[in-house]
mmCIF file of C-alpha atoms in Angstrom:
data_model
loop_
_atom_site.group_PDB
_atom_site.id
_atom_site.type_symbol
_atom_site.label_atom_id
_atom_site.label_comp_id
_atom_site.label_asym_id
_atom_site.label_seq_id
_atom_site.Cartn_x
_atom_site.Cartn_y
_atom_site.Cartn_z
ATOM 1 C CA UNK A 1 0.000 0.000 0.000
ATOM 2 C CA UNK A 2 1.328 3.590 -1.062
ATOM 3 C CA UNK A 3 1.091 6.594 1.552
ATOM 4 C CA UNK A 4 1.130 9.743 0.567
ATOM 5 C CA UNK A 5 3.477 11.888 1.724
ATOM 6 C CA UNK A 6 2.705 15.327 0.225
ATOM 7 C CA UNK A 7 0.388 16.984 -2.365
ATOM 8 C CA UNK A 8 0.537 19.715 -4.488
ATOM 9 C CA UNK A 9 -1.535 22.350 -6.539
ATOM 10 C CA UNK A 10 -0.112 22.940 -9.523
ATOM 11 C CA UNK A 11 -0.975 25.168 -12.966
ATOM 12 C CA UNK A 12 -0.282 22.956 -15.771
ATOM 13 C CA UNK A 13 0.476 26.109 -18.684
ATOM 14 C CA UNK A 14 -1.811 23.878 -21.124
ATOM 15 C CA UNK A 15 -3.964 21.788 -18.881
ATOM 16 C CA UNK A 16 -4.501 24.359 -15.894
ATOM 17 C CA UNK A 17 -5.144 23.256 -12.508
ATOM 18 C CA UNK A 18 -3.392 19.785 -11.751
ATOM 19 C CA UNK A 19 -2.485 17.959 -8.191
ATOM 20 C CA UNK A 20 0.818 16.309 -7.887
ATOM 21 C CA UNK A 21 0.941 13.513 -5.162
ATOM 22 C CA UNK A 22 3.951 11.773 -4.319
ATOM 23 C CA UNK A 23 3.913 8.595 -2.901
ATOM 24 C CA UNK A 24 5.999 5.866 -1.030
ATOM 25 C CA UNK A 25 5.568 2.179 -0.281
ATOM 26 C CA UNK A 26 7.569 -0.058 1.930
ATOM 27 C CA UNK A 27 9.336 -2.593 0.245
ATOM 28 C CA UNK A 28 11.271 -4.030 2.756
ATOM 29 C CA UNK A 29 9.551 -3.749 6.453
ATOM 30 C CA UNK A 30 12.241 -6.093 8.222
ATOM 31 C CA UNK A 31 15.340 -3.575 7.707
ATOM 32 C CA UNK A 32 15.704 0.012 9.925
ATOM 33 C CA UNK A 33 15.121 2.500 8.154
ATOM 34 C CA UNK A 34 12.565 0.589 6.236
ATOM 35 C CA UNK A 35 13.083 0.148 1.768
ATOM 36 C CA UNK A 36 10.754 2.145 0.205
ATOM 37 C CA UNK A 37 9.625 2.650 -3.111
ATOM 38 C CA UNK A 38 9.018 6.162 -4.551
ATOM 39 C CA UNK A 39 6.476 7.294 -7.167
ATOM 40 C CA UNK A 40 4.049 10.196 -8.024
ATOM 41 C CA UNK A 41 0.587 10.487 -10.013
ATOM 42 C CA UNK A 42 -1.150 13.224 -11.353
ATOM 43 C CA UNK A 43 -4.528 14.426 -11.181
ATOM 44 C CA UNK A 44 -6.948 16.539 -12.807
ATOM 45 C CA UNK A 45 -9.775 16.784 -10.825
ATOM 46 C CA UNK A 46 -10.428 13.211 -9.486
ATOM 47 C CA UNK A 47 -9.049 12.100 -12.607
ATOM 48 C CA UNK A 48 -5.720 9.984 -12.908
ATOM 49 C CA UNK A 49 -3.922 11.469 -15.558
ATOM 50 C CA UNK A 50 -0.441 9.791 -15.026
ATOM 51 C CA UNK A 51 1.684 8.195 -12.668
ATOM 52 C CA UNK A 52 5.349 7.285 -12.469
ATOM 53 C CA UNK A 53 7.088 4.416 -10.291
ATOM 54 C CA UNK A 54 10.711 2.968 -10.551
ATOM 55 C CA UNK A 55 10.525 -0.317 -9.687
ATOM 56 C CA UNK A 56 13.748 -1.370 -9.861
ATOM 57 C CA UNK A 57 14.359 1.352 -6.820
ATOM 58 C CA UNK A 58 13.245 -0.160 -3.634
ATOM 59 C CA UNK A 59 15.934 1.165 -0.284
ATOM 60 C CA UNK A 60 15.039 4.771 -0.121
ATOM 61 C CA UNK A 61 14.690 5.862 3.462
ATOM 62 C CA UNK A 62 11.915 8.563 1.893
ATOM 63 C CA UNK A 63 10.286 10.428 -0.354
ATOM 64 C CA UNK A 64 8.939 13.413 -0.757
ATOM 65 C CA UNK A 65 8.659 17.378 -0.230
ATOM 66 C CA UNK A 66 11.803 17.497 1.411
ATOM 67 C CA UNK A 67 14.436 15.241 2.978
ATOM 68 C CA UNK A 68 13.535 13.095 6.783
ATOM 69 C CA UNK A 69 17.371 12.458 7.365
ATOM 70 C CA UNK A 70 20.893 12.654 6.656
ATOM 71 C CA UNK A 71 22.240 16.264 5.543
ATOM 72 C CA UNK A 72 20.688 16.875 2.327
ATOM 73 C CA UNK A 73 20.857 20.953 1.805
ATOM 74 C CA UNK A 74 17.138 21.883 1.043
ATOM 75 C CA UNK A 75 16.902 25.549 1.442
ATOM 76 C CA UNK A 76 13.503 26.254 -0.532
ATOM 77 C CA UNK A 77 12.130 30.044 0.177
ATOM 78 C CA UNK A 78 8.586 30.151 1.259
ATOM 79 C CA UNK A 79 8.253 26.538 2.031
ATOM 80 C CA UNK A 80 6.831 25.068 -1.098
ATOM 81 C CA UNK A 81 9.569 22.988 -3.471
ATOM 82 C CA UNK A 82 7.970 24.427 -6.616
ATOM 83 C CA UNK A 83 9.808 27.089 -8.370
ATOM 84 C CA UNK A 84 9.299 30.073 -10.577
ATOM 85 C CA UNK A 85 8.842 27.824 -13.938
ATOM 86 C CA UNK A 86 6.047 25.474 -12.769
ATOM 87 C CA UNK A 87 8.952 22.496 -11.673
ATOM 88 C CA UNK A 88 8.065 20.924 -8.079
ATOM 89 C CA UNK A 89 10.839 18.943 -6.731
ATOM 90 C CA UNK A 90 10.678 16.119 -4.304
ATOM 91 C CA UNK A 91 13.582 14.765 -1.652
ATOM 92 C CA UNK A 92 14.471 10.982 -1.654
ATOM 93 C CA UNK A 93 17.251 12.387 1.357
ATOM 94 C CA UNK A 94 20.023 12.130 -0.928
ATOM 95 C CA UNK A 95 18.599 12.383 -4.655
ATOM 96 C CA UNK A 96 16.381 15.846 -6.270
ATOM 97 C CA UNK A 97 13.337 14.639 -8.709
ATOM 98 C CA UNK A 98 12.192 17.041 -10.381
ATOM 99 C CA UNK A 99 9.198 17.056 -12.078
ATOM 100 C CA UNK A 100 8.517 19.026 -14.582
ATOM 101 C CA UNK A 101 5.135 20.182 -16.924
ATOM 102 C CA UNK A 102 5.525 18.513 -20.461
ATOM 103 C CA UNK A 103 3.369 18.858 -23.323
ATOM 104 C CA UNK A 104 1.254 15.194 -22.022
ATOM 105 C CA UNK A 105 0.925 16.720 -17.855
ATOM 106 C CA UNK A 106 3.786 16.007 -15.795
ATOM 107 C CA UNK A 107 6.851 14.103 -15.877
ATOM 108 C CA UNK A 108 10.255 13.264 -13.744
ATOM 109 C CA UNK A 109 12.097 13.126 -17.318
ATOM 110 C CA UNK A 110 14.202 10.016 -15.521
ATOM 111 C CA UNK A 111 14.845 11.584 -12.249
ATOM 112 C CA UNK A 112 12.848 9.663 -10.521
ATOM 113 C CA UNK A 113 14.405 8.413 -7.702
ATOM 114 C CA UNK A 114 17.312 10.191 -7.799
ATOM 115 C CA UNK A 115 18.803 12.983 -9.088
ATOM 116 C CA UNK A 116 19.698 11.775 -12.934
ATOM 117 C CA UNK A 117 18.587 15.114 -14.840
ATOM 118 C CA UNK A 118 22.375 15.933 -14.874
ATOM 119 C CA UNK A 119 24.275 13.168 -17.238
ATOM 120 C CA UNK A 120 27.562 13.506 -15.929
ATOM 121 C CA UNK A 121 26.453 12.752 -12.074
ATOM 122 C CA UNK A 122 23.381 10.808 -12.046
ATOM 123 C CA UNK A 123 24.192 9.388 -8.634
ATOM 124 C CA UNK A 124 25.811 11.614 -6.820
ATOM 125 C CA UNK A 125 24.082 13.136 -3.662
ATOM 126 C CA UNK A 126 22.415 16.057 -4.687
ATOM 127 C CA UNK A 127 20.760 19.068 -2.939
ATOM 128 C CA UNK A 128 17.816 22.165 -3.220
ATOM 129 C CA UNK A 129 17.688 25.431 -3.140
ATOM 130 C CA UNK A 130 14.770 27.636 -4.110
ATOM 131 C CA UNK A 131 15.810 31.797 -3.497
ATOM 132 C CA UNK A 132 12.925 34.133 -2.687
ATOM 133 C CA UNK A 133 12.766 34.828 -6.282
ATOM 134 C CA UNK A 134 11.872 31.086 -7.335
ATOM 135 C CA UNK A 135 15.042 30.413 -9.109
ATOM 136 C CA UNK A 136 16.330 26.778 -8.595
ATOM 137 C CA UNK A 137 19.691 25.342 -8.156
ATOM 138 C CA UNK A 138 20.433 22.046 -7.512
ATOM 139 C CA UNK A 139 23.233 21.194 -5.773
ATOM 140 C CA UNK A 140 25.857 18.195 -6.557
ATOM 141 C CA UNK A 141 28.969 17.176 -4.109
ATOM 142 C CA UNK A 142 31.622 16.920 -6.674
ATOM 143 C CA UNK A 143 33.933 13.369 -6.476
ATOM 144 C CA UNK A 144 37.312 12.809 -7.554
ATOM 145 C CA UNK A 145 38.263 9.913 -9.873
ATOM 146 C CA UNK A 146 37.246 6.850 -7.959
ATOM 147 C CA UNK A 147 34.351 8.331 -6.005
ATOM 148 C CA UNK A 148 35.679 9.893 -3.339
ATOM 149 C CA UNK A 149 34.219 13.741 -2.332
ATOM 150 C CA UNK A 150 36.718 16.269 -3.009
ATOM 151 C CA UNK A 151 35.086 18.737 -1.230
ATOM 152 C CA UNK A 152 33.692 20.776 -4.007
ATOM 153 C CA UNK A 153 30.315 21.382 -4.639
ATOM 154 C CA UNK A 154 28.634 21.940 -8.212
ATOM 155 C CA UNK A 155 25.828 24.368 -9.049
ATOM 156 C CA UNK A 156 23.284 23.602 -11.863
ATOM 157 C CA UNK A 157 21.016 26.293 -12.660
ATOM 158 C CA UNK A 158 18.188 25.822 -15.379
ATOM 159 C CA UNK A 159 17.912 27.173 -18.600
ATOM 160 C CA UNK A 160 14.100 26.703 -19.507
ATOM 161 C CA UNK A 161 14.463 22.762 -20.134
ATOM 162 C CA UNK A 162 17.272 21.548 -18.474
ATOM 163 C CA UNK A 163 19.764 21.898 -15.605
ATOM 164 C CA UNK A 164 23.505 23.007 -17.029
ATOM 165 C CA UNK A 165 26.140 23.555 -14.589
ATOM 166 C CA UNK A 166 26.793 27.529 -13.659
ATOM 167 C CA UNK A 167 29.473 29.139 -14.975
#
């Protein structure tokens, strides 16, 4: 059984009003913290209109409108993870989905459960921040050949489709 663990009003720039729900299920209720398994739908109305799972992804600690542990940055301004451009962003307490109006409703364009949007470091831990403005950044620890942190810590800004890193 899914729980919800937040829910959003959203204005779809086609469809208009739309309510994002993201959801998690345990997968694995023997282990502490429990597996879960993250996924959203999309409504319009009381209408289903889509809904994306990964199954393959089944150990996340949580999911949703920001992180439960561990030391994920998540500075969003005014509360809400939804920024200036329509994109609401959900926590898996390391990972950043971000889900983002398409031409067909909504869609995590991959990212769902963690933070994949940027092809060079599609597993790396990744952070949010939202400034009073509603611009995003997401945040990436840089690694060093080999994985290790080097201490340095990437900014990706977007640029209307996509997240490229800033210059």
């Amino acid at each position: 059984m899914c729980t919800a663990t937040g829910r959003f009003q959203m204005n779809h720039p086609a469809y208009g009003p739309m309510e994002v729900v993201s959801y998690e299920r345990v997968t694995h209720a023997d282990t502490a913290p429990q597996g879960k398994q993250s996924s959203f739908a999309v409504y319009q109305g009381n209408t289903p209109v889509n809904y994306e799972v990964n199954r393959d992804a089944t150990t996340l600690v949580s999911f949703g409108p920001a992180p439960m542990i561990g030391d994920q940055v998540w500075d969003v301004a005014g509360g809400t993870p939804v920024d200036k451009y329509g994109n609401l962003y959900l926590s898996s307490g390391e990972g950043v989905t971000v889900i983002s109006p398409t031409d067909e409703g909504y869609s995590s364009n991959g990212t769902i459960p963690e933070a994949n949007v940027i092809t060079p470091y599609p597993t790396n831990p990744a952070g949010l921040t939202i400034d009073a403005s509603g611009e995003p950044t997401i945040l990436i620890k840089d690694v060093a050949p080999g994985g290790a942190p080097n201490g340095k810590t990437l900014e990706y800004i977007w640029n209307g489709s996509t997240f490229v890193l800033k210059k």
